[in-house]
C-alpha positions as a printed Julia matrix, in Angstrom:
298×3 Matrix{Float64}:
  -0.43   25.39   -8.03
   0.09   24.81  -11.41
   3.85   24.27  -12.87
   5.29   27.89  -13.19
   3.06   29.46  -10.23
   4.75   30.9    -7.05
   3.73   29.68   -3.91
   1.27   31.92   -2.05
   2.78   34.14    1.05
   0.19   31.94    3.83
   1.91   28.63    2.1
   5.45   30.08    2.4
   4.63   31.02    6.2
   3.77   27.5     7.01
   6.84   26.31    6.15
   8.64   26.72    9.45
   5.77   25.33   11.21
   6.45   21.87    9.24
  10.48   22.2     9.59
  10.74   20.27   13.05
   8.51   17.5    11.48
  10.45   17.6     8.54
  13.32   17.2    10.55
  12.21   14.27   12.69
  11.17   12.38   10.12
  14.32   13.05    8.19
  16.23   11.59   11.67
  14.05    8.57   11.99
  13.19    7.35    8.46
  15.82    9.33    5.98
  19.41    8.22    7.81
  18.16    4.75    8.73
  17.42    4.52    4.99
  20.51    6.11    3.68
  22.94    3.54    6.5
  21.36    0.79    4.98
  21.78    1.73    1.4
  25.06    2.18    2.85
  25.33   -1.16    4.58
  24.34   -2.86    1.47
  27.33   -1.92   -1.19
  29.69   -3.22    1.99
  30.75   -6.43    4.17
  29.14   -5.06    7.21
  28.89   -7.85    9.94
  27.38   -7.33   13.08
  30.57   -9.73   14.27
  32.91   -6.86   13.09
  31.13   -3.83   14.74
  34.06   -1.1    15.33
  35.91   -2.09   12.08
  35.02   -0.17    8.99
  33.39   -2.56    6.13
  35.07   -2.89    3.17
  33.2    -1.73   -0.2
  31.97   -4.5    -2.02
  30.43   -2.91   -4.73
  27.03   -4.68   -6.22
  27.69   -7.84   -5.19
  25.76   -8.02   -2.47
  22.79   -7.52   -4.58
  23.89   -9.8    -7.19
  24.56  -12.75   -4.27
  20.57  -11.32   -3.3
  19.28  -11.68   -6.91
  20.85  -15.26   -7.33
  20.37  -16.84   -3.96
  17.84  -19.51   -4.34
  17.03  -19.66   -0.7
  16.06  -15.94   -0.88
  14.63  -15.98   -4.01
  12.15  -18.91   -2.76
  10.93  -16.77    0.14
  10.29  -13.94   -2.17
   7.85  -16.42   -3.76
   6.34  -17.4    -0.01
   6.03  -13.64    0.12
   4.02  -13.45   -3.07
   1.82  -16.3    -2.87
   1.08  -15.08    0.96
   0.42  -11.9    -0.42
  -2.15  -13.29   -3.61
  -4.08  -15.83   -1.58
  -4.37  -13.74    1.76
  -5.74  -10.55   -0.14
  -7.64  -12.6    -2.27
  -9.67  -14.48   -0.04
  -9.94  -11.29    2.16
 -11.71   -9.44   -0.7
 -14.29  -12.03   -1.76
 -15.32  -12.49    1.97
 -14.93   -8.71    2.71
 -17.48   -8.16    0.33
 -19.78  -11.13    0.98
 -19.8   -10.12    4.66
 -20.2    -6.14    3.54
 -23.29   -7.11    1.17
 -24.68   -9.18    4.18
 -24.34   -6.4     6.76
 -25.79   -3.73    4.73
 -29.28   -5.77    4.26
 -31.99   -4.83    6.91
 -32.17   -7.12    9.97
 -32.6    -7.08   13.79
 -28.95   -6.48   15.5
 -27.67   -5.07   12.32
 -25.82   -2.13   14.62
 -24.56   -5.13   16.99
 -23.3    -6.93   14.07
 -21.44   -4.38   12.74
 -19.84   -3.48   15.71
 -18.57   -6.9    16.11
 -16.84   -6.68   12.55
 -14.22   -4.68   13.85
 -13.26   -7.0    16.7
 -10.92   -9.17   14.85
  -9.08   -6.26   13.35
  -8.78   -4.3    16.8
  -6.72   -7.77   18.0
  -3.21   -7.49   17.61
  -1.51   -9.71   15.13
   1.03  -11.19   18.0
  -2.48  -11.84   20.02
  -4.21  -13.6    17.03
  -0.78  -15.4    15.69
  -0.96  -16.92   19.37
  -4.63  -17.85   19.51
  -4.17  -19.48   16.31
  -1.48  -21.26   17.64
  -3.63  -22.95   19.8
  -6.33  -23.23   17.74
  -3.94  -25.36   15.34
  -1.8   -27.29   18.23
  -1.27  -30.96   16.95
  -2.47  -32.25   20.61
  -5.11  -29.83   22.29
  -6.1   -27.68   19.36
  -9.66  -26.98   18.54
  -9.57  -27.33   14.8
  -8.42  -31.2    15.38
 -11.27  -31.5    17.5
 -13.67  -30.37   15.57
 -12.58  -32.14   12.58
 -12.49  -35.27   13.95
 -15.53  -35.19   16.12
 -17.57  -34.23   13.01
 -15.83  -37.23   11.54
 -14.08  -35.41    8.6
 -10.71  -36.44    9.59
  -9.56  -39.22   11.23
  -6.51  -38.73   13.43
  -5.51  -35.51   14.91
  -2.62  -33.52   12.54
   0.39  -31.09   12.73
  -1.06  -28.54   10.85
   1.85  -26.23   11.35
   3.96  -28.95   11.18
   3.47  -29.97    7.81
   5.54  -27.71    4.85
   2.49  -28.49    2.73
  -0.14  -26.64    5.09
   1.76  -24.58    7.22
   1.75  -21.34    4.87
  -2.33  -22.29    4.15
  -3.0   -22.35    7.84
  -1.06  -19.15    8.36
  -2.65  -17.7     5.1
  -6.17  -18.8     7.2
  -5.14  -16.66   10.76
  -4.43  -13.84    8.36
  -7.27  -13.66    6.73
  -9.57  -14.06    9.68
  -7.71  -11.05   11.35
  -7.91   -8.56    8.22
 -10.99   -9.37    6.29
 -13.01   -7.45    8.4
 -11.0    -3.98    7.24
 -11.62   -4.65    3.6
 -15.6    -5.63    4.74
 -15.57   -2.01    6.49
 -14.17   -0.46    3.62
 -16.65   -2.1     1.14
 -19.81   -1.46    3.69
 -19.25    1.93    3.9
 -18.92    2.46   -0.03
 -22.26    0.57   -0.1
 -23.75    3.45    1.8
 -23.63    5.36   -1.28
 -25.67    3.42   -3.21
 -29.22    4.64   -3.73
 -31.83    2.32   -2.93
 -33.96    3.49   -5.55
 -31.64    1.71   -7.91
 -31.98   -1.64   -6.12
 -36.13   -1.22   -5.94
 -36.33   -0.65   -9.89
 -33.93   -3.54  -11.0
 -35.66   -5.8    -8.71
 -39.01   -4.27  -10.25
 -37.67   -5.22  -13.5
 -36.71   -8.91  -12.4
 -32.83   -8.07  -13.09
 -30.84  -11.38  -11.41
 -28.87  -10.61   -8.16
 -25.53  -11.4    -9.83
 -26.54   -9.3   -12.59
 -27.68   -6.66   -9.84
 -24.03   -6.93   -7.8
 -22.17   -6.61  -11.29
 -23.72   -4.13  -13.29
 -25.02   -2.03   -9.77
 -23.04   -2.56   -6.62
 -19.39   -3.03   -8.41
 -19.14    0.14   -9.83
 -19.63    2.02   -6.75
 -17.51   -0.43   -4.62
 -14.91   -0.23   -6.78
 -13.0     2.73   -6.0
 -12.74    2.26   -2.2
 -12.19   -1.65   -2.54
  -9.18   -1.29   -5.06
  -7.57    1.69   -2.13
  -8.31   -1.53    0.17
  -6.59   -4.27   -2.09
  -3.75   -2.18   -2.51
  -2.89   -0.87    0.84
  -3.52   -4.64    2.45
  -1.17   -6.03   -0.56
   1.91   -3.78    0.29
   0.97   -4.68    4.28
   1.02   -8.27    2.99
   4.32   -8.38    0.94
   6.02   -7.36    4.24
   4.51   -9.74    6.53
   6.82  -10.92    9.3
   4.82  -10.89   12.73
   2.66  -13.53   12.42
   5.19  -15.34   10.64
   7.25  -15.08   13.41
   5.24  -16.25   16.33
   3.16  -18.94   14.21
   6.16  -20.67   12.63
   9.25  -18.98   12.58
   9.86  -19.69    8.46
   9.58  -23.35    9.35
   9.16  -26.37    8.61
  11.9   -26.58    6.33
  11.69  -23.08    5.41
   8.04  -23.33    4.07
   7.1   -20.33    5.64
   9.67  -18.19    5.36
   8.89  -14.84    3.59
  11.17  -12.19    2.23
  10.88   -9.82    5.66
  11.75  -13.21    7.8
  15.12  -13.68    5.58
  16.36   -9.85    5.83
  15.82  -10.75    9.8
  17.65  -14.43    9.31
  20.39  -12.73    7.53
  20.93   -9.4     9.56
  20.38  -11.04   13.1
  20.49  -14.17   13.07
  23.9   -14.9    10.65
  24.92  -11.37   11.55
  25.67  -10.42    7.74
  24.48   -6.82    8.11
  25.77   -6.43    4.51
  23.86   -8.78    2.33
  20.93   -8.59    4.66
  20.99   -4.8     4.13
  20.8    -5.67   -0.01
  17.95   -7.94    1.03
  16.07   -5.16    2.9
  16.58   -2.87   -0.34
  15.33   -5.01   -2.68
  11.72   -5.43   -0.56
  12.2    -1.61   -0.38
  12.24   -1.49   -4.35
   9.4    -3.95   -4.76
   7.3    -1.98   -2.15
   7.99    1.44   -4.07
   6.77   -0.31   -6.73
   3.36   -1.13   -5.14
   3.71    2.2    -3.5
   3.5     3.61   -6.93
   0.75    2.17   -8.22
  -1.62    3.23   -5.42
  -0.63    6.36   -5.66
  -1.8     6.26   -9.22
  -4.63    4.83   -8.5
  -5.45    7.57   -6.24
  -4.35   10.03   -9.1
  -7.05    8.05  -11.46
  -9.72    8.35   -9.02
  -9.04   12.01   -8.39
  -9.8    12.59  -12.0
 -12.96   10.64  -12.27
């Protein structure tokens, strides 16, 4: 419907059916958002339930944006997002290209691809904690028995390696989503194009860059945006594997929100932290919507 046109009678008749859903969304999503926004301007504390909080204006936001701990956790979230999404895209595309080839057991291999993504994050995090265990973990056993490392080490206990180990666990779970999207996009590439390029002697890298990538770029961009939004909000795998440690080396912005509100019981500043994250996520979502609009226009 263009600007200035009135809604059709059929569209107007649909609104009463949508009304219950809109009411539920308003209660489940709208009220918590408004309540969190209100708390972020007050000195609300979980230690003082039942007492009307005092109005502080923008003080909580000023505190959040000048607090080095919170800024460091935002940097950890950014690092986690950039590295994990980049690795997921590279590995996912490579796996999709491999599974797009014809070989015996192709259907079985494709079915296995969904297994890591189907595993709950809590289970995945616990499994990787066992793999990284400094006493009986499989990673230490593999590296020492193959001569790549002399002694066992605590992968999650060292600030220099903890974040990268968590990223590895997250990549193992989520690369399959990118691979599935890329594989679905590859099905739309006509085989005749590859056959003609092979007959002309076009190198493999040029075939990928000039022929394959344009076909998968649109769906891949959507996967990147969705994974970026999800990765920036990471909390569960951090909570299970490291609880933000050691020495806050893996404390992300979401974990800072949890810690400020439920460990330090500062609901006001915790709400301000959360709203800063909501604002950043909203910017990412706006980028996603813009991307979808451009794809529809293409």
